[in-house]
C-alpha cells in the first residue's frame, strides 16, 4: 500500500482483510485464505469500516465503499490471480 497515510490506522491483518475483500472474497473465503475463524474476519472487517470512516447506511454498501477507497489509494484495478474467485480476468499480481 502507498505511504500516503490513508491507512495508517489499519493494522496489518486489517489491511490484508481489506485487500482480500478487494479481490472479491467473502468473509468465509477470507477466513479460509488467512487460516483464521470467521469471527476473527468479521471483527477485522468491522474495524476496517470504523477506521476508514465508512458508516452503516441504507444508501450505500460499506464493503463496496471500503474497497473503492482501497483501490483508489493503491492504484489497483481488479487484478486477480488464478486461484481467486472470478479467475480469468486481469493480470496476476505477486503477494
PDB file of C-alpha atoms in Angstrom:
ATOM      1  CA  UNK A   1       0.000   0.000   0.000  1.00  0.00           C
ATOM      2  CA  UNK A   2       1.190   3.525  -0.594  1.00  0.00           C
ATOM      3  CA  UNK A   3       2.758   5.623   2.132  1.00  0.00           C
ATOM      4  CA  UNK A   4       0.108   8.331   1.753  1.00  0.00           C
ATOM      5  CA  UNK A   5      -1.035   7.809   5.325  1.00  0.00           C
ATOM      6  CA  UNK A   6      -4.571   6.917   4.268  1.00  0.00           C
ATOM      7  CA  UNK A   7      -4.434   3.627   6.144  1.00  0.00           C
ATOM      8  CA  UNK A   8      -2.018   4.380   8.986  1.00  0.00           C
ATOM      9  CA  UNK A   9      -4.661   3.371  11.482  1.00  0.00           C
ATOM     10  CA  UNK A  10      -5.200  -0.064   9.903  1.00  0.00           C
ATOM     11  CA  UNK A  11      -3.348  -2.978  11.447  1.00  0.00           C
ATOM     12  CA  UNK A  12      -1.524  -5.355   9.071  1.00  0.00           C
ATOM     13  CA  UNK A  13      -4.254  -8.018   9.388  1.00  0.00           C
ATOM     14  CA  UNK A  14      -6.930  -5.398   8.686  1.00  0.00           C
ATOM     15  CA  UNK A  15      -5.048  -4.350   5.543  1.00  0.00           C
ATOM     16  CA  UNK A  16      -4.828  -7.995   4.497  1.00  0.00           C
ATOM     17  CA  UNK A  17      -8.578  -8.448   5.022  1.00  0.00           C
ATOM     18  CA  UNK A  18      -9.289  -5.290   3.013  1.00  0.00           C
ATOM     19  CA  UNK A  19      -7.036  -6.484   0.181  1.00  0.00           C
ATOM     20  CA  UNK A  20      -8.862  -9.826   0.072  1.00  0.00           C
ATOM     21  CA  UNK A  21     -12.201  -8.001   0.103  1.00  0.00           C
ATOM     22  CA  UNK A  22     -10.967  -6.050  -2.929  1.00  0.00           C
ATOM     23  CA  UNK A  23     -10.194  -9.352  -4.667  1.00  0.00           C
ATOM     24  CA  UNK A  24     -13.815 -10.411  -4.221  1.00  0.00           C
ATOM     25  CA  UNK A  25     -13.568 -12.814  -1.300  1.00  0.00           C
ATOM     26  CA  UNK A  26     -16.480 -13.304   1.086  1.00  0.00           C
ATOM     27  CA  UNK A  27     -15.821 -13.296   4.822  1.00  0.00           C
ATOM     28  CA  UNK A  28     -15.844 -17.099   4.768  1.00  0.00           C
ATOM     29  CA  UNK A  29     -13.364 -17.147   1.887  1.00  0.00           C
ATOM     30  CA  UNK A  30     -11.140 -14.643   3.668  1.00  0.00           C
ATOM     31  CA  UNK A  31     -11.178 -16.802   6.797  1.00  0.00           C
ATOM     32  CA  UNK A  32     -10.120 -19.824   4.709  1.00  0.00           C
ATOM     33  CA  UNK A  33      -7.332 -17.854   2.978  1.00  0.00           C
ATOM     34  CA  UNK A  34      -5.972 -16.447   6.249  1.00  0.00           C
ATOM     35  CA  UNK A  35      -6.474 -19.628   8.317  1.00  0.00           C
ATOM     36  CA  UNK A  36      -8.483 -17.745  10.940  1.00  0.00           C
ATOM     37  CA  UNK A  37     -12.035 -18.026  12.244  1.00  0.00           C
ATOM     38  CA  UNK A  38     -14.984 -16.358  10.577  1.00  0.00           C
ATOM     39  CA  UNK A  39     -15.482 -14.396  13.792  1.00  0.00           C
ATOM     40  CA  UNK A  40     -11.930 -13.011  13.532  1.00  0.00           C
ATOM     41  CA  UNK A  41     -12.559 -11.866   9.961  1.00  0.00           C
ATOM     42  CA  UNK A  42     -15.838 -10.222  10.964  1.00  0.00           C
ATOM     43  CA  UNK A  43     -14.010  -8.311  13.715  1.00  0.00           C
ATOM     44  CA  UNK A  44     -11.343  -7.164  11.231  1.00  0.00           C
ATOM     45  CA  UNK A  45     -13.994  -6.076   8.703  1.00  0.00           C
ATOM     46  CA  UNK A  46     -15.843  -4.108  11.388  1.00  0.00           C
ATOM     47  CA  UNK A  47     -12.569  -2.431  12.405  1.00  0.00           C
ATOM     48  CA  UNK A  48     -11.780  -1.561   8.767  1.00  0.00           C
ATOM     49  CA  UNK A  49     -15.181   0.089   8.356  1.00  0.00           C
ATOM     50  CA  UNK A  50     -14.732   2.079  11.574  1.00  0.00           C
ATOM     51  CA  UNK A  51     -11.148   3.156  10.854  1.00  0.00           C
ATOM     52  CA  UNK A  52     -11.938   4.192   7.267  1.00  0.00           C
ATOM     53  CA  UNK A  53     -14.988   6.099   8.471  1.00  0.00           C
ATOM     54  CA  UNK A  54     -17.448   4.063   6.419  1.00  0.00           C
ATOM     55  CA  UNK A  55     -20.734   4.309   8.335  1.00  0.00           C
ATOM     56  CA  UNK A  56     -23.641   1.896   8.200  1.00  0.00           C
ATOM     57  CA  UNK A  57     -26.158   3.350   5.777  1.00  0.00           C
ATOM     58  CA  UNK A  58     -29.222   2.275   3.871  1.00  0.00           C
ATOM     59  CA  UNK A  59     -27.932   4.331   0.940  1.00  0.00           C
ATOM     60  CA  UNK A  60     -24.606   2.557   0.436  1.00  0.00           C
ATOM     61  CA  UNK A  61     -22.795  -0.761   0.786  1.00  0.00           C
ATOM     62  CA  UNK A  62     -19.972  -0.367   3.311  1.00  0.00           C
ATOM     63  CA  UNK A  63     -17.991  -3.259   1.863  1.00  0.00           C
ATOM     64  CA  UNK A  64     -18.023  -1.703  -1.606  1.00  0.00           C
ATOM     65  CA  UNK A  65     -17.189   1.765  -0.257  1.00  0.00           C
ATOM     66  CA  UNK A  66     -14.217   0.417   1.719  1.00  0.00           C
ATOM     67  CA  UNK A  67     -12.931  -1.475  -1.326  1.00  0.00           C
ATOM     68  CA  UNK A  68     -13.300   1.610  -3.535  1.00  0.00           C
ATOM     69  CA  UNK A  69     -11.158   3.584  -1.076  1.00  0.00           C
ATOM     70  CA  UNK A  70      -8.581   0.800  -1.089  1.00  0.00           C
ATOM     71  CA  UNK A  71      -8.471   0.639  -4.889  1.00  0.00           C
ATOM     72  CA  UNK A  72      -8.190   4.427  -5.202  1.00  0.00           C
ATOM     73  CA  UNK A  73      -5.353   4.551  -2.674  1.00  0.00           C
ATOM     74  CA  UNK A  74      -3.390   1.635  -4.118  1.00  0.00           C
ATOM     75  CA  UNK A  75      -3.986   2.184  -7.812  1.00  0.00           C
ATOM     76  CA  UNK A  76      -5.058  -1.457  -8.190  1.00  0.00           C
ATOM     77  CA  UNK A  77      -7.714  -2.112 -10.775  1.00  0.00           C
ATOM     78  CA  UNK A  78      -9.261  -5.519 -10.311  1.00  0.00           C
ATOM     79  CA  UNK A  79      -6.125  -7.639 -10.541  1.00  0.00           C
ATOM     80  CA  UNK A  80      -6.625 -11.258  -9.575  1.00  0.00           C
ATOM     81  CA  UNK A  81      -4.681 -14.469  -9.505  1.00  0.00           C
ATOM     82  CA  UNK A  82      -5.969 -17.768 -10.870  1.00  0.00           C
ATOM     83  CA  UNK A  83      -6.966 -19.367  -7.563  1.00  0.00           C
ATOM     84  CA  UNK A  84      -9.129 -16.380  -6.635  1.00  0.00           C
ATOM     85  CA  UNK A  85     -12.862 -16.056  -7.311  1.00  0.00           C
ATOM     86  CA  UNK A  86     -13.572 -14.830 -10.825  1.00  0.00           C
ATOM     87  CA  UNK A  87     -10.214 -16.060 -12.121  1.00  0.00           C
ATOM     88  CA  UNK A  88      -9.504 -15.440 -15.721  1.00  0.00           C
ATOM     89  CA  UNK A  89      -9.621 -11.655 -15.884  1.00  0.00           C
ATOM     90  CA  UNK A  90      -6.958  -9.118 -15.068  1.00  0.00           C
ATOM     91  CA  UNK A  91      -3.256  -9.756 -14.747  1.00  0.00           C
ATOM     92  CA  UNK A  92      -1.843 -11.764 -11.839  1.00  0.00           C
ATOM     93  CA  UNK A  93      -0.064  -9.890  -9.087  1.00  0.00           C
ATOM     94  CA  UNK A  94       2.512 -11.026  -6.602  1.00  0.00           C
ATOM     95  CA  UNK A  95       1.817 -11.142  -2.895  1.00  0.00           C
TER      96      UNK A  95
END
